[in-house]
Amino acid sequence: MNQPDYEFLRKLLREKSGLDLSSDKQYLVESRLLPLARKAGLPGIGELVQKLKDGNSSLIGQVVEAMTTNETFFFRDKVPFDHFREAIMPELLKARASRKSVRIWCAAGSTGQEPYSLAMCLKEMGAALSGWRVEIIATDLSQEVLEKSKAGLYSQFEVQRGLPIQLLVKYFKQVGELWQINSDLRAMVQHRRLNLLHDFSQLGTFDVIFCRNVLIYFDQETKINIFGRLAKSMEADGFLVLGAAETVVGLTDVFKPLAERRGLYRPSGAAPAKPPAFGTLQKMATMAGH
């Protein structure tokens, strides 16, 4: 791929998705777009770029999807899900005891492993959530990955990555060579196509926002803008969960980190919270009864 073609693709991707590719990522672009070019019956990336310059809108959408579909797996990085079980939900059970409802947004839901991991965490809480309404909204730029998420069908390889065997047995059923997450868990997750660069205020207000491993691809100005809008979409005492390589520190003061919980943030106006002790399942059941 020649340099002008690469520069054209960089500019296109930044405008359409916020993806900020550095000048040394040509190998990544080639590995993702060459299969797409061949599928479209084109001999190479140069011809693909020419079609894009001609304004082929469906091809533009496919290029954006190919470049922004990120890897995901069940309980990825483990720590955010420990935070969810041990700090976030116990506090929300107390704070939302009167209204008995919690809204959670997975802002880069991809093929569903993250929202379904959260759904399994919630199911495991059992009686503590009896009588509660819990909404999980999963959004993504790619319609293709959202369709896969809705279906909840995963290969043997996908369920072996990060998913404990006891949860596989408990919450999935085998369909031929695939595994499908049970319908009651699928019903816990609503899917919406969404570009984080665009207005998302119509989604409403959330108690918890998981926005992991997506902001790393954006330039600084875009990140600051998205953090500002995330803060407006969150309850004053809500929680923001970022990926391991992401932070608000040095970018914005609308969120503050919880020193003892890596990757966990609160809106700056929120009262400081003490993280609950480990092994909180029993306590959670008690809190829900209050």
PDB file of C-alpha atoms in Angstrom:
ATOM      1  CA  MET A   1       0.000   0.000   0.000  1.00  0.00           C
ATOM      2  CA  ASN A   2       1.428   3.366  -0.966  1.00  0.00           C
ATOM      3  CA  GLN A   3       1.640   6.335   1.424  1.00  0.00           C
ATOM      4  CA  PRO A   4      -1.115   8.484  -0.181  1.00  0.00           C
ATOM      5  CA  ASP A   5      -3.563   5.548   0.063  1.00  0.00           C
ATOM      6  CA  TYR A   6      -2.651   5.025   3.714  1.00  0.00           C
ATOM      7  CA  GLU A   7      -3.079   8.740   4.480  1.00  0.00           C
ATOM      8  CA  PHE A   8      -6.490   8.700   2.764  1.00  0.00           C
ATOM      9  CA  LEU A   9      -7.570   5.716   4.904  1.00  0.00           C
ATOM     10  CA  ARG A  10      -6.266   7.346   8.105  1.00  0.00           C
ATOM     11  CA  LYS A  11      -8.288  10.495   7.404  1.00  0.00           C
ATOM     12  CA  LEU A  12     -11.422   8.528   6.443  1.00  0.00           C
ATOM     13  CA  LEU A  13     -11.286   6.384   9.582  1.00  0.00           C
ATOM     14  CA  ARG A  14     -10.710   9.385  11.847  1.00  0.00           C
ATOM     15  CA  GLU A  15     -13.728  11.186  10.369  1.00  0.00           C
ATOM     16  CA  LYS A  16     -16.087   8.213  10.367  1.00  0.00           C
ATOM     17  CA  SER A  17     -15.156   6.421  13.598  1.00  0.00           C
ATOM     18  CA  GLY A  18     -12.684   8.511  15.608  1.00  0.00           C
ATOM     19  CA  LEU A  19     -10.025   5.839  15.062  1.00  0.00           C
ATOM     20  CA  ASP A  20      -6.668   7.621  15.275  1.00  0.00           C
ATOM     21  CA  LEU A  21      -4.100   5.466  13.480  1.00  0.00           C
ATOM     22  CA  SER A  22      -0.438   6.327  13.920  1.00  0.00           C
ATOM     23  CA  SER A  23       1.793   6.484  10.849  1.00  0.00           C
ATOM     24  CA  ASP A  24       3.279   3.017  11.574  1.00  0.00           C
ATOM     25  CA  LYS A  25       0.053   1.002  11.476  1.00  0.00           C
ATOM     26  CA  GLN A  26       0.042   0.136   7.771  1.00  0.00           C
ATOM     27  CA  TYR A  27       0.511  -3.572   8.535  1.00  0.00           C
ATOM     28  CA  LEU A  28      -2.683  -3.544  10.642  1.00  0.00           C
ATOM     29  CA  VAL A  29      -4.679  -1.795   7.920  1.00  0.00           C
ATOM     30  CA  GLU A  30      -3.416  -4.214   5.264  1.00  0.00           C
ATOM     31  CA  SER A  31      -4.172  -7.313   7.375  1.00  0.00           C
ATOM     32  CA  ARG A  32      -7.752  -6.168   7.988  1.00  0.00           C
ATOM     33  CA  LEU A  33      -8.597  -4.625   4.628  1.00  0.00           C
ATOM     34  CA  LEU A  34      -6.984  -7.038   2.168  1.00  0.00           C
ATOM     35  CA  PRO A  35      -9.593  -9.784   2.935  1.00  0.00           C
ATOM     36  CA  LEU A  36     -12.324  -7.148   2.530  1.00  0.00           C
ATOM     37  CA  ALA A  37     -10.907  -6.047  -0.860  1.00  0.00           C
ATOM     38  CA  ARG A  38     -10.816  -9.664  -2.067  1.00  0.00           C
ATOM     39  CA  LYS A  39     -14.376 -10.251  -0.857  1.00  0.00           C
ATOM     40  CA  ALA A  40     -15.443  -7.220  -2.919  1.00  0.00           C
ATOM     41  CA  GLY A  41     -13.723  -8.751  -5.965  1.00  0.00           C
ATOM     42  CA  LEU A  42     -10.874  -6.227  -5.949  1.00  0.00           C
ATOM     43  CA  PRO A  43      -7.238  -7.230  -6.489  1.00  0.00           C
ATOM     44  CA  GLY A  44      -5.760  -5.066  -3.727  1.00  0.00           C
ATOM     45  CA  ILE A  45      -5.946  -2.113  -1.328  1.00  0.00           C
ATOM     46  CA  GLY A  46      -5.218   0.472  -4.036  1.00  0.00           C
ATOM     47  CA  GLU A  47      -8.364  -0.531  -5.902  1.00  0.00           C
ATOM     48  CA  LEU A  48     -10.328  -0.535  -2.633  1.00  0.00           C
ATOM     49  CA  VAL A  49      -9.183   3.012  -1.882  1.00  0.00           C
ATOM     50  CA  GLN A  50     -10.253   4.113  -5.384  1.00  0.00           C
ATOM     51  CA  LYS A  51     -13.781   2.735  -4.752  1.00  0.00           C
ATOM     52  CA  LEU A  52     -13.860   4.604  -1.432  1.00  0.00           C
ATOM     53  CA  LYS A  53     -12.799   7.832  -3.169  1.00  0.00           C
ATOM     54  CA  ASP A  54     -15.666   7.295  -5.622  1.00  0.00           C
ATOM     55  CA  GLY A  55     -17.990   7.472  -2.585  1.00  0.00           C
ATOM     56  CA  ASN A  56     -19.092   3.822  -2.319  1.00  0.00           C
ATOM     57  CA  SER A  57     -20.975   4.232   0.979  1.00  0.00           C
ATOM     58  CA  SER A  58     -21.587   0.540   1.719  1.00  0.00           C
ATOM     59  CA  LEU A  59     -17.867  -0.143   1.229  1.00  0.00           C
ATOM     60  CA  ILE A  60     -16.986   2.787   3.518  1.00  0.00           C
ATOM     61  CA  GLY A  61     -19.170   1.199   6.222  1.00  0.00           C
ATOM     62  CA  GLN A  62     -17.476  -2.177   5.746  1.00  0.00           C
ATOM     63  CA  VAL A  63     -14.007  -0.616   6.001  1.00  0.00           C
ATOM     64  CA  VAL A  64     -14.948   1.161   9.248  1.00  0.00           C
ATOM     65  CA  GLU A  65     -16.379  -2.095  10.679  1.00  0.00           C
ATOM     66  CA  ALA A  66     -13.303  -4.083   9.671  1.00  0.00           C
ATOM     67  CA  MET A  67     -10.974  -1.589  11.337  1.00  0.00           C
ATOM     68  CA  THR A  68     -12.951  -1.007  14.548  1.00  0.00           C
ATOM     69  CA  THR A  69     -13.961  -4.578  15.435  1.00  0.00           C
ATOM     70  CA  ASN A  70     -11.872  -5.280  18.498  1.00  0.00           C
ATOM     71  CA  GLU A  71     -11.010  -8.543  20.147  1.00  0.00           C
ATOM     72  CA  THR A  72     -13.054  -9.474  23.187  1.00  0.00           C
ATOM     73  CA  PHE A  73     -13.556 -12.472  25.453  1.00  0.00           C
ATOM     74  CA  PHE A  74     -15.531 -13.464  28.539  1.00  0.00           C
ATOM     75  CA  PHE A  75     -14.468 -11.804  31.826  1.00  0.00           C
ATOM     76  CA  ARG A  76     -11.649 -10.062  29.950  1.00  0.00           C
ATOM     77  CA  ASP A  77      -8.930  -8.757  32.319  1.00  0.00           C
ATOM     78  CA  LYS A  78     -10.887 -10.177  35.312  1.00  0.00           C
ATOM     79  CA  VAL A  79     -10.283  -7.091  37.522  1.00  0.00           C
ATOM     80  CA  PRO A  80     -13.216  -4.968  36.210  1.00  0.00           C
ATOM     81  CA  PHE A  81     -15.612  -7.842  36.972  1.00  0.00           C
ATOM     82  CA  ASP A  82     -14.162  -8.172  40.491  1.00  0.00           C
ATOM     83  CA  HIS A  83     -14.842  -4.431  40.910  1.00  0.00           C
ATOM     84  CA  PHE A  84     -18.386  -4.959  39.622  1.00  0.00           C
ATOM     85  CA  ARG A  85     -19.111  -7.756  42.129  1.00  0.00           C
ATOM     86  CA  GLU A  86     -17.203  -6.415  45.124  1.00  0.00           C
ATOM     87  CA  ALA A  87     -17.527  -2.616  44.929  1.00  0.00           C
ATOM     88  CA  ILE A  88     -20.045  -1.413  42.351  1.00  0.00           C
ATOM     89  CA  MET A  89     -23.076  -3.637  42.935  1.00  0.00           C
ATOM     90  CA  PRO A  90     -22.923  -3.715  46.765  1.00  0.00           C
ATOM     91  CA  GLU A  91     -22.884   0.087  46.810  1.00  0.00           C
ATOM     92  CA  LEU A  92     -25.668   0.391  44.234  1.00  0.00           C
ATOM     93  CA  LEU A  93     -27.824  -2.070  46.164  1.00  0.00           C
ATOM     94  CA  LYS A  94     -27.699   0.364  49.072  1.00  0.00           C
ATOM     95  CA  ALA A  95     -27.923   3.580  47.035  1.00  0.00           C
ATOM     96  CA  ARG A  96     -30.802   2.349  44.828  1.00  0.00           C
ATOM     97  CA  ALA A  97     -32.723   0.429  47.515  1.00  0.00           C
ATOM     98  CA  SER A  98     -35.761   2.714  47.207  1.00  0.00           C
ATOM     99  CA  ARG A  99     -36.129   2.550  43.429  1.00  0.00           C
ATOM    100  CA  LYS A 100     -34.801  -1.010  42.991  1.00  0.00           C
ATOM    101  CA  SER A 101     -33.404  -0.429  39.513  1.00  0.00           C
ATOM    102  CA  VAL A 102     -29.944  -0.286  37.942  1.00  0.00           C
ATOM    103  CA  ARG A 103     -28.953   0.715  34.397  1.00  0.00           C
ATOM    104  CA  ILE A 104     -25.661  -0.486  32.912  1.00  0.00           C
ATOM    105  CA  TRP A 105     -24.152   0.553  29.583  1.00  0.00           C
ATOM    106  CA  CYS A 106     -21.480  -1.428  27.717  1.00  0.00           C
ATOM    107  CA  ALA A 107     -20.280   1.266  25.328  1.00  0.00           C
ATOM    108  CA  ALA A 108     -18.264  -1.098  23.124  1.00  0.00           C
ATOM    109  CA  GLY A 109     -20.325  -4.265  23.480  1.00  0.00           C
ATOM    110  CA  SER A 110     -18.720  -5.977  20.467  1.00  0.00           C
ATOM    111  CA  THR A 111     -19.797  -9.631  20.075  1.00  0.00           C
ATOM    112  CA  GLY A 112     -21.396  -9.720  23.530  1.00  0.00           C
ATOM    113  CA  GLN A 113     -18.833 -11.294  25.822  1.00  0.00           C
ATOM    114  CA  GLU A 114     -18.653  -8.235  28.099  1.00  0.00           C
ATOM    115  CA  PRO A 115     -22.410  -7.605  28.546  1.00  0.00           C
ATOM    116  CA  TYR A 116     -23.066 -11.337  29.017  1.00  0.00           C
ATOM    117  CA  SER A 117     -20.234 -11.578  31.564  1.00  0.00           C
ATOM    118  CA  LEU A 118     -22.010  -8.817  33.520  1.00  0.00           C
ATOM    119  CA  ALA A 119     -25.358 -10.612  33.117  1.00  0.00           C
ATOM    120  CA  MET A 120     -23.773 -13.772  34.609  1.00  0.00           C
ATOM    121  CA  CYS A 121     -22.359 -11.748  37.531  1.00  0.00           C
ATOM    122  CA  LEU A 122     -25.861 -10.403  38.200  1.00  0.00           C
ATOM    123  CA  LYS A 123     -27.464 -13.864  37.951  1.00  0.00           C
ATOM    124  CA  GLU A 124     -24.904 -15.184  40.438  1.00  0.00           C
ATOM    125  CA  MET A 125     -26.101 -12.591  42.967  1.00  0.00           C
ATOM    126  CA  GLY A 126     -29.377 -14.518  43.190  1.00  0.00           C
ATOM    127  CA  ALA A 127     -31.811 -13.339  45.849  1.00  0.00           C
ATOM    128  CA  ALA A 128     -29.926 -10.067  46.425  1.00  0.00           C
ATOM    129  CA  LEU A 129     -31.516  -8.734  43.214  1.00  0.00           C
ATOM    130  CA  SER A 130     -34.961 -10.217  43.728  1.00  0.00           C
ATOM    131  CA  GLY A 131     -37.567  -7.611  42.740  1.00  0.00           C
ATOM    132  CA  TRP A 132     -34.988  -5.380  41.033  1.00  0.00           C
ATOM    133  CA  ARG A 133     -35.094  -4.189  37.432  1.00  0.00           C
ATOM    134  CA  VAL A 134     -31.659  -4.355  35.831  1.00  0.00           C
ATOM    135  CA  GLU A 135     -31.071  -3.064  32.301  1.00  0.00           C
ATOM    136  CA  ILE A 136     -27.906  -3.754  30.306  1.00  0.00           C
ATOM    137  CA  ILE A 137     -27.565  -1.736  27.098  1.00  0.00           C
ATOM    138  CA  ALA A 138     -24.854  -2.944  24.711  1.00  0.00           C
ATOM    139  CA  THR A 139     -23.853  -0.583  21.909  1.00  0.00           C
ATOM    140  CA  ASP A 140     -21.335  -0.869  19.110  1.00  0.00           C
ATOM    141  CA  LEU A 141     -20.465   0.832  15.855  1.00  0.00           C
ATOM    142  CA  SER A 142     -20.699  -2.457  13.962  1.00  0.00           C
ATOM    143  CA  GLN A 143     -24.101  -3.945  13.131  1.00  0.00           C
ATOM    144  CA  GLU A 144     -22.396  -7.242  12.332  1.00  0.00           C
ATOM    145  CA  VAL A 145     -20.986  -7.738  15.825  1.00  0.00           C
ATOM    146  CA  LEU A 146     -24.278  -6.627  17.407  1.00  0.00           C
ATOM    147  CA  GLU A 147     -26.117  -9.341  15.445  1.00  0.00           C
ATOM    148  CA  LYS A 148     -23.651 -11.925  16.733  1.00  0.00           C
ATOM    149  CA  SER A 149     -24.136 -10.600  20.262  1.00  0.00           C
ATOM    150  CA  LYS A 150     -27.935 -10.820  19.962  1.00  0.00           C
ATOM    151  CA  ALA A 151     -27.685 -14.437  18.829  1.00  0.00           C
ATOM    152  CA  GLY A 152     -25.402 -15.264  21.779  1.00  0.00           C
ATOM    153  CA  LEU A 153     -23.746 -18.098  19.816  1.00  0.00           C
ATOM    154  CA  TYR A 154     -20.075 -18.820  20.461  1.00  0.00           C
ATOM    155  CA  SER A 155     -17.511 -21.330  19.245  1.00  0.00           C
ATOM    156  CA  GLN A 156     -15.705 -23.770  21.517  1.00  0.00           C
ATOM    157  CA  PHE A 157     -12.632 -21.509  21.259  1.00  0.00           C
ATOM    158  CA  GLU A 158     -14.626 -18.435  22.326  1.00  0.00           C
ATOM    159  CA  VAL A 159     -16.188 -20.073  25.378  1.00  0.00           C
ATOM    160  CA  GLN A 160     -12.826 -21.493  26.465  1.00  0.00           C
ATOM    161  CA  ARG A 161     -11.357 -17.984  26.681  1.00  0.00           C
ATOM    162  CA  GLY A 162     -12.029 -16.584  30.144  1.00  0.00           C
ATOM    163  CA  LEU A 163     -15.287 -18.413  30.877  1.00  0.00           C
ATOM    164  CA  PRO A 164     -15.149 -20.691  33.943  1.00  0.00           C
ATOM    165  CA  ILE A 165     -16.418 -24.194  33.133  1.00  0.00           C
ATOM    166  CA  GLN A 166     -19.101 -24.055  35.858  1.00  0.00           C
ATOM    167  CA  LEU A 167     -20.621 -20.931  34.255  1.00  0.00           C
ATOM    168  CA  LEU A 168     -20.520 -22.554  30.803  1.00  0.00           C
ATOM    169  CA  VAL A 169     -22.461 -25.547  32.133  1.00  0.00           C
ATOM    170  CA  LYS A 170     -24.883 -23.337  34.065  1.00  0.00           C
ATOM    171  CA  TYR A 171     -25.664 -20.619  31.515  1.00  0.00           C
ATOM    172  CA  PHE A 172     -25.080 -22.117  28.040  1.00  0.00           C
ATOM    173  CA  LYS A 173     -26.519 -24.926  25.990  1.00  0.00           C
ATOM    174  CA  GLN A 174     -24.773 -26.737  23.168  1.00  0.00           C
ATOM    175  CA  VAL A 175     -26.131 -26.145  19.651  1.00  0.00           C
ATOM    176  CA  GLY A 176     -24.260 -28.416  17.252  1.00  0.00           C
ATOM    177  CA  GLU A 177     -20.633 -27.377  17.526  1.00  0.00           C
ATOM    178  CA  LEU A 178     -21.517 -24.011  19.065  1.00  0.00           C
ATOM    179  CA  TRP A 179     -22.598 -22.839  22.524  1.00  0.00           C
ATOM    180  CA  GLN A 180     -25.558 -20.500  23.009  1.00  0.00           C
ATOM    181  CA  ILE A 181     -26.073 -18.406  26.109  1.00  0.00           C
ATOM    182  CA  ASN A 182     -29.458 -19.103  27.716  1.00  0.00           C
ATOM    183  CA  SER A 183     -32.448 -17.049  26.585  1.00  0.00           C
ATOM    184  CA  ASP A 184     -33.021 -15.466  30.031  1.00  0.00           C
ATOM    185  CA  LEU A 185     -29.507 -13.958  29.918  1.00  0.00           C
ATOM    186  CA  ARG A 186     -29.951 -12.860  26.299  1.00  0.00           C
ATOM    187  CA  ALA A 187     -33.154 -11.105  27.392  1.00  0.00           C
ATOM    188  CA  MET A 188     -31.166  -9.092  29.972  1.00  0.00           C
ATOM    189  CA  VAL A 189     -29.186  -7.305  27.218  1.00  0.00           C
ATOM    190  CA  GLN A 190     -30.602  -4.713  24.806  1.00  0.00           C
ATOM    191  CA  HIS A 191     -28.591  -3.946  21.666  1.00  0.00           C
ATOM    192  CA  ARG A 192     -28.261  -0.588  19.889  1.00  0.00           C
ATOM    193  CA  ARG A 193     -26.005   0.521  17.068  1.00  0.00           C
ATOM    194  CA  LEU A 194     -24.110   3.616  18.151  1.00  0.00           C
ATOM    195  CA  ASN A 195     -21.081   5.657  17.145  1.00  0.00           C
ATOM    196  CA  LEU A 196     -19.486   7.220  20.260  1.00  0.00           C
ATOM    197  CA  LEU A 197     -18.543  10.263  18.153  1.00  0.00           C
ATOM    198  CA  HIS A 198     -22.255  11.066  17.829  1.00  0.00           C
ATOM    199  CA  ASP A 199     -24.780  12.206  20.409  1.00  0.00           C
ATOM    200  CA  PHE A 200     -25.782   9.393  22.771  1.00  0.00           C
ATOM    201  CA  SER A 201     -27.944  11.375  25.212  1.00  0.00           C
ATOM    202  CA  GLN A 202     -31.024   9.518  23.894  1.00  0.00           C
ATOM    203  CA  LEU A 203     -29.810   6.408  25.742  1.00  0.00           C
ATOM    204  CA  GLY A 204     -30.711   8.081  29.041  1.00  0.00           C
ATOM    205  CA  THR A 205     -28.839   8.036  32.341  1.00  0.00           C
ATOM    206  CA  PHE A 206     -26.765   5.134  33.688  1.00  0.00           C
ATOM    207  CA  ASP A 207     -25.522   3.932  37.060  1.00  0.00           C
ATOM    208  CA  VAL A 208     -22.585   2.055  35.533  1.00  0.00           C
ATOM    209  CA  ILE A 209     -20.764   2.603  32.235  1.00  0.00           C
ATOM    210  CA  PHE A 210     -18.238   0.088  30.920  1.00  0.00           C
ATOM    211  CA  CYS A 211     -16.209   1.842  28.224  1.00  0.00           C
ATOM    212  CA  ARG A 212     -13.208  -0.435  27.895  1.00  0.00           C
ATOM    213  CA  ASN A 213     -10.536  -0.751  25.210  1.00  0.00           C
ATOM    214  CA  VAL A 214     -12.147   1.673  22.798  1.00  0.00           C
ATOM    215  CA  LEU A 215     -10.897   5.142  23.803  1.00  0.00           C
ATOM    216  CA  ILE A 216      -7.266   4.074  23.259  1.00  0.00           C
ATOM    217  CA  TYR A 217      -7.921   4.407  19.523  1.00  0.00           C
ATOM    218  CA  PHE A 218      -9.086   8.026  19.736  1.00  0.00           C
ATOM    219  CA  ASP A 219      -7.041  11.215  19.713  1.00  0.00           C
ATOM    220  CA  GLN A 220      -6.833  13.313  22.877  1.00  0.00           C
ATOM    221  CA  GLU A 221      -9.439  15.897  21.880  1.00  0.00           C
ATOM    222  CA  THR A 222     -11.978  13.161  21.015  1.00  0.00           C
ATOM    223  CA  LYS A 223     -11.327  11.375  24.319  1.00  0.00           C
ATOM    224  CA  ILE A 224     -11.900  14.573  26.313  1.00  0.00           C
ATOM    225  CA  ASN A 225     -15.145  15.212  24.431  1.00  0.00           C
ATOM    226  CA  ILE A 226     -16.403  11.639  25.033  1.00  0.00           C
ATOM    227  CA  PHE A 227     -15.504  11.747  28.753  1.00  0.00           C
ATOM    228  CA  GLY A 228     -17.494  14.981  29.091  1.00  0.00           C
ATOM    229  CA  ARG A 229     -20.539  13.408  27.445  1.00  0.00           C
ATOM    230  CA  LEU A 230     -20.180  10.162  29.448  1.00  0.00           C
ATOM    231  CA  ALA A 231     -20.244  12.232  32.654  1.00  0.00           C
ATOM    232  CA  LYS A 232     -23.536  13.822  31.557  1.00  0.00           C
ATOM    233  CA  SER A 233     -24.993  10.342  30.896  1.00  0.00           C
ATOM    234  CA  MET A 234     -24.204   9.102  34.375  1.00  0.00           C
ATOM    235  CA  GLU A 235     -25.878   9.366  37.762  1.00  0.00           C
ATOM    236  CA  ALA A 236     -23.928  11.636  40.135  1.00  0.00           C
ATOM    237  CA  ASP A 237     -22.892   8.618  42.230  1.00  0.00           C
ATOM    238  CA  GLY A 238     -22.344   6.268  39.272  1.00  0.00           C
ATOM    239  CA  PHE A 239     -19.288   4.300  38.184  1.00  0.00           C
ATOM    240  CA  LEU A 240     -17.167   4.413  35.019  1.00  0.00           C
ATOM    241  CA  VAL A 241     -15.032   1.374  34.151  1.00  0.00           C
ATOM    242  CA  LEU A 242     -12.158   1.857  31.697  1.00  0.00           C
ATOM    243  CA  GLY A 243      -9.693  -0.584  30.153  1.00  0.00           C
ATOM    244  CA  ALA A 244      -6.310  -1.333  31.718  1.00  0.00           C
ATOM    245  CA  ALA A 245      -4.456   0.959  29.293  1.00  0.00           C
ATOM    246  CA  GLU A 246      -6.920   3.867  29.640  1.00  0.00           C
ATOM    247  CA  THR A 247      -7.225   6.697  32.147  1.00  0.00           C
ATOM    248  CA  VAL A 248      -8.903  10.076  32.653  1.00  0.00           C
ATOM    249  CA  VAL A 249      -5.865  11.362  34.562  1.00  0.00           C
ATOM    250  CA  GLY A 250      -4.233  14.287  32.771  1.00  0.00           C
ATOM    251  CA  LEU A 251      -7.136  14.552  30.317  1.00  0.00           C
ATOM    252  CA  THR A 252     -10.210  15.705  32.220  1.00  0.00           C
ATOM    253  CA  ASP A 253     -11.440  16.374  35.738  1.00  0.00           C
ATOM    254  CA  VAL A 254     -15.060  15.266  35.171  1.00  0.00           C
ATOM    255  CA  PHE A 255     -14.151  11.850  36.636  1.00  0.00           C
ATOM    256  CA  LYS A 256     -11.824  10.927  39.484  1.00  0.00           C
ATOM    257  CA  PRO A 257     -10.077   7.571  39.939  1.00  0.00           C
ATOM    258  CA  LEU A 258     -10.684   5.340  42.937  1.00  0.00           C
ATOM    259  CA  ALA A 259      -7.157   4.903  44.260  1.00  0.00           C
ATOM    260  CA  GLU A 260      -7.724   1.373  45.525  1.00  0.00           C
ATOM    261  CA  ARG A 261      -9.617   0.152  42.446  1.00  0.00           C
ATOM    262  CA  ARG A 262      -7.565   0.277  39.238  1.00  0.00           C
ATOM    263  CA  GLY A 263      -9.630   1.282  36.198  1.00  0.00           C
ATOM    264  CA  LEU A 264     -12.640   2.430  38.252  1.00  0.00           C
ATOM    265  CA  TYR A 265     -13.784   6.069  38.253  1.00  0.00           C
ATOM    266  CA  ARG A 266     -16.557   8.181  39.779  1.00  0.00           C
ATOM    267  CA  PRO A 267     -18.039  11.464  38.587  1.00  0.00           C
ATOM    268  CA  SER A 268     -16.126  14.271  40.279  1.00  0.00           C
ATOM    269  CA  GLY A 269     -19.185  15.458  42.178  1.00  0.00           C
ATOM    270  CA  ALA A 270     -19.730  12.037  43.817  1.00  0.00           C
ATOM    271  CA  ALA A 271     -19.161  11.544  47.532  1.00  0.00           C
ATOM    272  CA  PRO A 272     -16.101   9.411  48.308  1.00  0.00           C
ATOM    273  CA  ALA A 273     -17.046   5.779  48.745  1.00  0.00           C
ATOM    274  CA  LYS A 274     -15.351   3.121  50.793  1.00  0.00           C
ATOM    275  CA  PRO A 275     -14.985  -0.083  48.813  1.00  0.00           C
ATOM    276  CA  PRO A 276     -16.869  -2.958  50.465  1.00  0.00           C
ATOM    277  CA  ALA A 277     -14.841  -5.813  51.872  1.00  0.00           C
ATOM    278  CA  PHE A 278     -14.254  -8.943  49.821  1.00  0.00           C
ATOM    279  CA  GLY A 279     -16.728 -11.818  50.013  1.00  0.00           C
ATOM    280  CA  THR A 280     -19.756  -9.562  49.868  1.00  0.00           C
ATOM    281  CA  LEU A 281     -22.381 -11.907  48.468  1.00  0.00           C
ATOM    282  CA  GLN A 282     -23.945 -12.535  51.865  1.00  0.00           C
ATOM    283  CA  LYS A 283     -23.903  -8.827  52.689  1.00  0.00           C
ATOM    284  CA  MET A 284     -25.533  -8.033  49.344  1.00  0.00           C
ATOM    285  CA  ALA A 285     -28.436 -10.318  50.120  1.00  0.00           C
ATOM    286  CA  THR A 286     -28.875  -8.517  53.445  1.00  0.00           C
ATOM    287  CA  MET A 287     -28.712  -5.089  51.826  1.00  0.00           C
ATOM    288  CA  ALA A 288     -31.333  -6.008  49.240  1.00  0.00           C
ATOM    289  CA  GLY A 289     -33.673  -6.944  52.076  1.00  0.00           C
ATOM    290  CA  HIS A 290     -33.444  -3.498  53.682  1.00  0.00           C
TER     291      HIS A 290
END
